[in-house]
Amino acid sequence: MKRIILVGLIVILGASLFAAGSKEQSGVDNSLEKVMKKGKFIMGLDDSFPPMGFRNEKGEIVGFDVDLAKEVAKRMGVELVLQPIDWNAKEQELNTGNIDCIWNGFTITPERKEAMNFTPPYVSNAQVVVVKADSPYTTLASLAGKNVGFQAGSSAGDAIDNSPEFKASVKNFVEFKENLTGLMDLEIGGIDALVVDLLVANDNIRRSGKPFRILDESLAPESYGIGFRKNDKALADKVWEQLLSMKADGTLARIAIEWFGADITVV
């Protein structure tokens, strides 16, 4: 009799463990629950990407996206943790659980949408070409046979790939870990032009006062979104809900105006 009872308990225990394991593997979305439970929302960002996220003279991480994320975390009742990452390894950082989202001038592309869950766009942008102010270059065609740089792992590379005529005409493409390094190389003549986000280019020219200009002809329009793990819909929806609330009460516009002098958001 005892043997029968023991066997029965083992069967029940095994069934319980199997059910628990099945629930864990069934794709149940507990992304929001996990963030709320730990009380922290970890934002992965490139801390050298002004004005979206960068370090000020005190070494503090600041920026437009940083201010948005701070307000979102505040409204969610959790602490915002700013986690600088290698932009070229951002997907790995996200999928291994080191960060909860990628939020830092993150361009929405078809390839990225297949790999992760994006919010709707909150800012419109474009990939443009920056040259020295006294250079003879005025069009994309004028850069034929020249050296052009871009940030590795960024949507600038996608824009170049999607412009085959321009890509074929350029003598050499140089990849940089950061846009700021590329701009420094442009200034000293190491490259002839840099493909970069319009918002980043405008901010750098305004903030640094360096002799750069932007070609009138852009490479590609694009939009920024916030990237989450593919199954983390609950967390993505909660963050977007806060941005909608910030749009409704004017907070989103206020933060944009503080950084850009106008409301550039498209929420």
GROMACS .gro file of C-alpha atoms in nm:
model
  267
    1MET     CA    1   0.000   0.000   0.000
    2LYS     CA    2   0.282   0.236   0.095
    3ARG     CA    3   0.454   0.150  -0.232
    4ILE     CA    4   0.140   0.248  -0.428
    5ILE     CA    5   0.109   0.578  -0.239
    6LEU     CA    6   0.479   0.656  -0.299
    7VAL     CA    7   0.447   0.586  -0.671
    8GLY     CA    8   0.138   0.806  -0.684
    9LEU     CA    9   0.320   1.094  -0.515
   10ILE     CA   10   0.610   1.064  -0.758
   11VAL     CA   11   0.370   1.076  -1.053
   12ILE     CA   12   0.194   1.383  -0.912
   13LEU     CA   13   0.524   1.558  -0.838
   14GLY     CA   14   0.653   1.480  -1.186
   15ALA     CA   15   0.336   1.613  -1.344
   16SER     CA   16   0.363   1.933  -1.140
   17LEU     CA   17   0.724   1.989  -1.242
   18PHE     CA   18   0.638   1.922  -1.606
   19ALA     CA   19   0.350   2.171  -1.591
   20ALA     CA   20   0.574   2.434  -1.435
   21GLY     CA   21   0.840   2.374  -1.697
   22SER     CA   22   0.585   2.387  -1.976
   23LYS     CA   23   0.455   2.721  -1.850
   24GLU     CA   24   0.810   2.856  -1.840
   25GLN     CA   25   0.871   2.744  -2.199
   26SER     CA   26   0.531   2.831  -2.340
   27GLY     CA   27   0.620   3.191  -2.408
   28VAL     CA   28   0.418   3.335  -2.119
   29ASP     CA   29   0.498   3.708  -2.114
   30ASN     CA   30   0.608   3.811  -1.766
   31SER     CA   31   0.836   4.090  -1.887
   32LEU     CA   32   0.646   4.369  -1.712
   33GLU     CA   33   0.602   4.163  -1.397
   34LYS     CA   34   0.978   4.101  -1.376
   35VAL     CA   35   1.064   4.470  -1.409
   36MET     CA   36   0.805   4.574  -1.152
   37LYS     CA   37   0.919   4.303  -0.911
   38LYS     CA   38   1.287   4.399  -0.926
   39GLY     CA   39   1.195   4.768  -0.924
   40LYS     CA   40   1.445   4.849  -1.196
   41PHE     CA   41   1.417   4.922  -1.568
   42ILE     CA   42   1.752   4.871  -1.741
   43MET     CA   43   1.802   5.086  -2.051
   44GLY     CA   44   2.080   4.985  -2.290
   45LEU     CA   45   2.237   5.278  -2.471
   46ASP     CA   46   2.539   5.412  -2.655
   47ASP     CA   47   2.671   5.681  -2.419
   48SER     CA   48   2.850   5.864  -2.701
   49PHE     CA   49   2.547   5.947  -2.913
   50PRO     CA   50   2.449   6.312  -2.852
   51PRO     CA   51   2.187   6.446  -2.819
   52MET     CA   52   2.004   6.118  -2.753
   53GLY     CA   53   2.243   5.980  -2.491
   54PHE     CA   54   2.594   6.096  -2.399
   55ARG     CA   55   2.819   6.200  -2.110
   56ASN     CA   56   2.836   6.564  -2.006
   57GLU     CA   57   3.143   6.742  -1.873
   58LYS     CA   58   3.080   6.585  -1.530
   59GLY     CA   59   3.074   6.235  -1.676
   60GLU     CA   60   2.699   6.200  -1.621
   61ILE     CA   61   2.487   6.028  -1.885
   62VAL     CA   62   2.236   6.278  -2.022
   63GLY     CA   63   2.030   6.326  -2.336
   64PHE     CA   64   1.687   6.346  -2.491
   65ASP     CA   65   1.620   5.971  -2.476
   66VAL     CA   66   1.760   5.960  -2.122
   67ASP     CA   67   1.514   6.227  -2.008
   68LEU     CA   68   1.226   6.043  -2.175
   69ALA     CA   69   1.326   5.716  -2.009
   70LYS     CA   70   1.360   5.881  -1.668
   71GLU     CA   71   1.006   6.014  -1.691
   72VAL     CA   72   0.871   5.679  -1.812
   73ALA     CA   73   1.041   5.495  -1.524
   74LYS     CA   74   0.910   5.751  -1.276
   75ARG     CA   75   0.553   5.701  -1.397
   76MET     CA   76   0.597   5.325  -1.377
   77GLY     CA   77   0.726   5.355  -1.022
   78VAL     CA   78   1.063   5.192  -1.089
   79GLU     CA   79   1.427   5.300  -1.091
   80LEU     CA   80   1.590   5.371  -1.428
   81VAL     CA   81   1.929   5.204  -1.469
   82LEU     CA   82   2.141   5.343  -1.754
   83GLN     CA   83   2.358   5.067  -1.898
   84PRO     CA   84   2.616   5.172  -2.161
   85ILE     CA   85   2.669   4.897  -2.421
   86ASP     CA   86   2.879   4.825  -2.727
   87TRP     CA   87   2.638   4.931  -3.001
   88ASN     CA   88   2.771   4.660  -3.229
   89ALA     CA   89   2.663   4.396  -2.971
   90LYS     CA   90   2.331   4.552  -2.870
   91GLU     CA   91   2.113   4.258  -2.977
   92GLN     CA   92   2.328   4.019  -2.775
   93GLU     CA   93   2.304   4.244  -2.467
   94LEU     CA   94   1.926   4.244  -2.502
   95ASN     CA   95   1.875   3.874  -2.566
   96THR     CA   96   2.104   3.763  -2.283
   97GLY     CA   97   1.898   3.969  -2.038
   98ASN     CA   98   2.167   4.223  -1.948
   99ILE     CA   99   1.927   4.504  -2.043
  100ASP     CA  100   1.549   4.538  -2.068
  101CYS     CA  101   1.544   4.750  -2.383
  102ILE     CA  102   1.754   4.929  -2.643
  103TRP     CA  103   1.664   5.296  -2.629
  104ASN     CA  104   1.903   5.546  -2.780
  105GLY     CA  105   1.829   5.678  -3.127
  106PHE     CA  106   1.745   5.321  -3.228
  107THR     CA  107   1.629   5.309  -3.589
  108ILE     CA  108   1.342   5.079  -3.680
  109THR     CA  109   1.436   4.855  -3.974
  110PRO     CA  110   1.264   4.547  -4.124
  111GLU     CA  111   1.555   4.326  -4.015
  112ARG     CA  112   1.544   4.452  -3.658
  113LYS     CA  113   1.166   4.415  -3.642
  114GLU     CA  114   1.206   4.047  -3.722
  115ALA     CA  115   1.444   4.002  -3.429
  116MET     CA  116   1.274   4.212  -3.161
  117ASN     CA  117   0.959   4.388  -3.049
  118PHE     CA  118   0.953   4.760  -3.132
  119THR     CA  119   0.728   5.035  -3.004
  120PRO     CA  120   0.571   5.258  -3.269
  121PRO     CA  121   0.800   5.543  -3.384
  122TYR     CA  122   0.842   5.839  -3.149
  123VAL     CA  123   1.085   6.049  -3.358
  124SER     CA  124   1.142   6.086  -3.734
  125ASN     CA  125   1.499   6.110  -3.858
  126ALA     CA  126   1.715   6.062  -4.168
  127GLN     CA  127   2.059   5.936  -4.260
  128VAL     CA  128   2.260   6.228  -4.397
  129VAL     CA  129   2.613   6.295  -4.513
  130VAL     CA  130   2.838   6.536  -4.322
  131VAL     CA  131   3.140   6.697  -4.487
  132LYS     CA  132   3.385   6.973  -4.393
  133ALA     CA  133   3.241   7.317  -4.456
  134ASP     CA  134   3.519   7.414  -4.698
  135SER     CA  135   3.509   7.088  -4.896
  136PRO     CA  136   3.398   7.085  -5.262
  137TYR     CA  137   3.135   6.814  -5.207
  138THR     CA  138   2.774   6.916  -5.267
  139THR     CA  139   2.597   6.594  -5.373
  140LEU     CA  140   2.624   6.221  -5.316
  141ALA     CA  141   2.763   6.184  -5.667
  142SER     CA  142   3.046   6.427  -5.587
  143LEU     CA  143   3.180   6.176  -5.331
  144ALA     CA  144   3.266   5.925  -5.604
  145GLY     CA  145   3.616   5.787  -5.544
  146LYS     CA  146   3.630   5.925  -5.189
  147ASN     CA  147   3.656   5.778  -4.839
  148VAL     CA  148   3.332   5.773  -4.641
  149GLY     CA  149   3.283   5.670  -4.279
  150PHE     CA  150   2.994   5.541  -4.069
  151GLN     CA  151   2.932   5.388  -3.726
  152ALA     CA  152   2.958   5.008  -3.715
  153GLY     CA  153   2.629   4.838  -3.632
  154SER     CA  154   2.425   5.150  -3.702
  155SER     CA  155   2.148   5.211  -3.954
  156ALA     CA  156   2.395   5.422  -4.153
  157GLY     CA  157   2.530   5.093  -4.285
  158ASP     CA  158   2.179   4.989  -4.389
  159ALA     CA  159   2.128   5.322  -4.565
  160ILE     CA  160   2.451   5.273  -4.758
  161ASP     CA  161   2.356   4.916  -4.854
  162ASN     CA  162   2.017   5.040  -4.975
  163SER     CA  163   2.183   5.302  -5.198
  164PRO     CA  164   2.375   5.075  -5.440
  165GLU     CA  165   2.473   5.350  -5.682
  166PHE     CA  166   2.626   5.560  -5.403
  167LYS     CA  167   2.791   5.254  -5.245
  168ALA     CA  168   2.949   5.148  -5.573
  169SER     CA  169   3.085   5.497  -5.640
  170VAL     CA  170   3.268   5.537  -5.309
  171LYS     CA  171   3.633   5.434  -5.304
  172ASN     CA  172   3.641   5.307  -4.946
  173PHE     CA  173   3.410   5.282  -4.645
  174VAL     CA  174   3.558   5.320  -4.297
  175GLU     CA  175   3.375   5.185  -3.991
  176PHE     CA  176   3.400   5.361  -3.656
  177LYS     CA  177   3.293   5.236  -3.314
  178GLU     CA  178   3.140   5.577  -3.239
  179ASN     CA  179   3.010   5.865  -3.451
  180LEU     CA  180   3.217   6.112  -3.249
  181THR     CA  181   3.535   5.928  -3.352
  182GLY     CA  182   3.420   5.948  -3.713
  183LEU     CA  183   3.361   6.322  -3.686
  184MET     CA  184   3.709   6.368  -3.539
  185ASP     CA  185   3.857   6.175  -3.832
  186LEU     CA  186   3.656   6.387  -4.073
  187GLU     CA  187   3.789   6.704  -3.913
  188ILE     CA  188   4.153   6.602  -3.961
  189GLY     CA  189   4.096   6.476  -4.316
  190GLY     CA  190   4.114   6.102  -4.250
  191ILE     CA  191   3.784   6.061  -4.434
  192ASP     CA  192   3.601   6.286  -4.678
  193ALA     CA  193   3.249   6.240  -4.541
  194LEU     CA  194   3.054   6.068  -4.264
  195VAL     CA  195   2.710   5.908  -4.293
  196VAL     CA  196   2.524   5.981  -3.971
  197ASP     CA  197   2.182   6.051  -3.818
  198LEU     CA  198   2.047   6.398  -3.898
  199LEU     CA  199   1.969   6.471  -3.532
  200VAL     CA  200   2.321   6.374  -3.429
  201ALA     CA  201   2.478   6.579  -3.709
  202ASN     CA  202   2.277   6.891  -3.628
  203ASP     CA  203   2.350   6.862  -3.257
  204ASN     CA  204   2.722   6.814  -3.307
  205ILE     CA  205   2.753   7.107  -3.545
  206ARG     CA  206   2.554   7.330  -3.308
  207ARG     CA  207   2.725   7.213  -2.989
  208SER     CA  208   3.085   7.191  -3.110
  209GLY     CA  209   3.094   7.483  -3.351
  210LYS     CA  210   3.317   7.272  -3.576
  211PRO     CA  211   3.332   7.360  -3.949
  212PHE     CA  212   3.097   7.091  -4.078
  213ARG     CA  213   2.795   7.106  -4.306
  214ILE     CA  214   2.526   6.860  -4.413
  215LEU     CA  215   2.461   6.778  -4.778
  216ASP     CA  216   2.111   6.870  -4.895
  217GLU     CA  217   2.073   6.523  -5.046
  218SER     CA  218   1.999   6.265  -4.775
  219LEU     CA  219   2.044   5.888  -4.800
  220ALA     CA  220   1.733   5.756  -4.628
  221PRO     CA  221   1.442   5.865  -4.407
  222GLU     CA  222   1.396   5.664  -4.089
  223SER     CA  223   1.223   5.655  -3.751
  224TYR     CA  224   1.338   5.588  -3.396
  225GLY     CA  225   1.168   5.329  -3.175
  226ILE     CA  226   1.241   5.142  -2.852
  227GLY     CA  227   1.351   4.781  -2.895
  228PHE     CA  228   1.251   4.498  -2.660
  229ARG     CA  229   1.295   4.122  -2.666
  230LYS     CA  230   1.064   3.958  -2.917
  231ASN     CA  231   0.820   3.821  -2.658
  232ASP     CA  232   0.831   4.117  -2.416
  233LYS     CA  233   0.505   4.272  -2.537
  234ALA     CA  234   0.369   4.356  -2.190
  235LEU     CA  235   0.674   4.567  -2.102
  236ALA     CA  236   0.683   4.735  -2.443
  237ASP     CA  237   0.312   4.820  -2.419
  238LYS     CA  238   0.355   4.965  -2.070
  239VAL     CA  239   0.641   5.190  -2.179
  240TRP     CA  240   0.443   5.307  -2.482
  241GLU     CA  241   0.144   5.375  -2.257
  242GLN     CA  242   0.361   5.615  -2.054
  243LEU     CA  243   0.480   5.794  -2.369
  244LEU     CA  244   0.119   5.840  -2.481
  245SER     CA  245   0.040   5.986  -2.140
  246MET     CA  246   0.341   6.218  -2.168
  247LYS     CA  247   0.218   6.328  -2.511
  248ALA     CA  248  -0.128   6.402  -2.374
  249ASP     CA  249  -0.009   6.616  -2.082
  250GLY     CA  250   0.260   6.804  -2.276
  251THR     CA  251   0.562   6.645  -2.106
  252LEU     CA  252   0.690   6.489  -2.428
  253ALA     CA  253   0.680   6.822  -2.612
  254ARG     CA  254   0.847   7.002  -2.319
  255ILE     CA  255   1.142   6.761  -2.314
  256ALA     CA  256   1.179   6.779  -2.694
  257ILE     CA  257   1.179   7.159  -2.688
  258GLU     CA  258   1.446   7.159  -2.415
  259TRP     CA  259   1.676   6.955  -2.638
  260PHE     CA  260   1.586   7.061  -2.992
  261GLY     CA  261   1.403   7.392  -2.962
  262ALA     CA  262   1.090   7.233  -3.114
  263ASP     CA  263   0.865   6.932  -3.066
  264ILE     CA  264   1.017   6.679  -3.307
  265THR     CA  265   0.822   6.382  -3.171
  266VAL     CA  266   0.569   6.186  -3.377
  267VAL     CA  267   0.382   6.005  -3.098
   0.00000   0.00000   0.00000
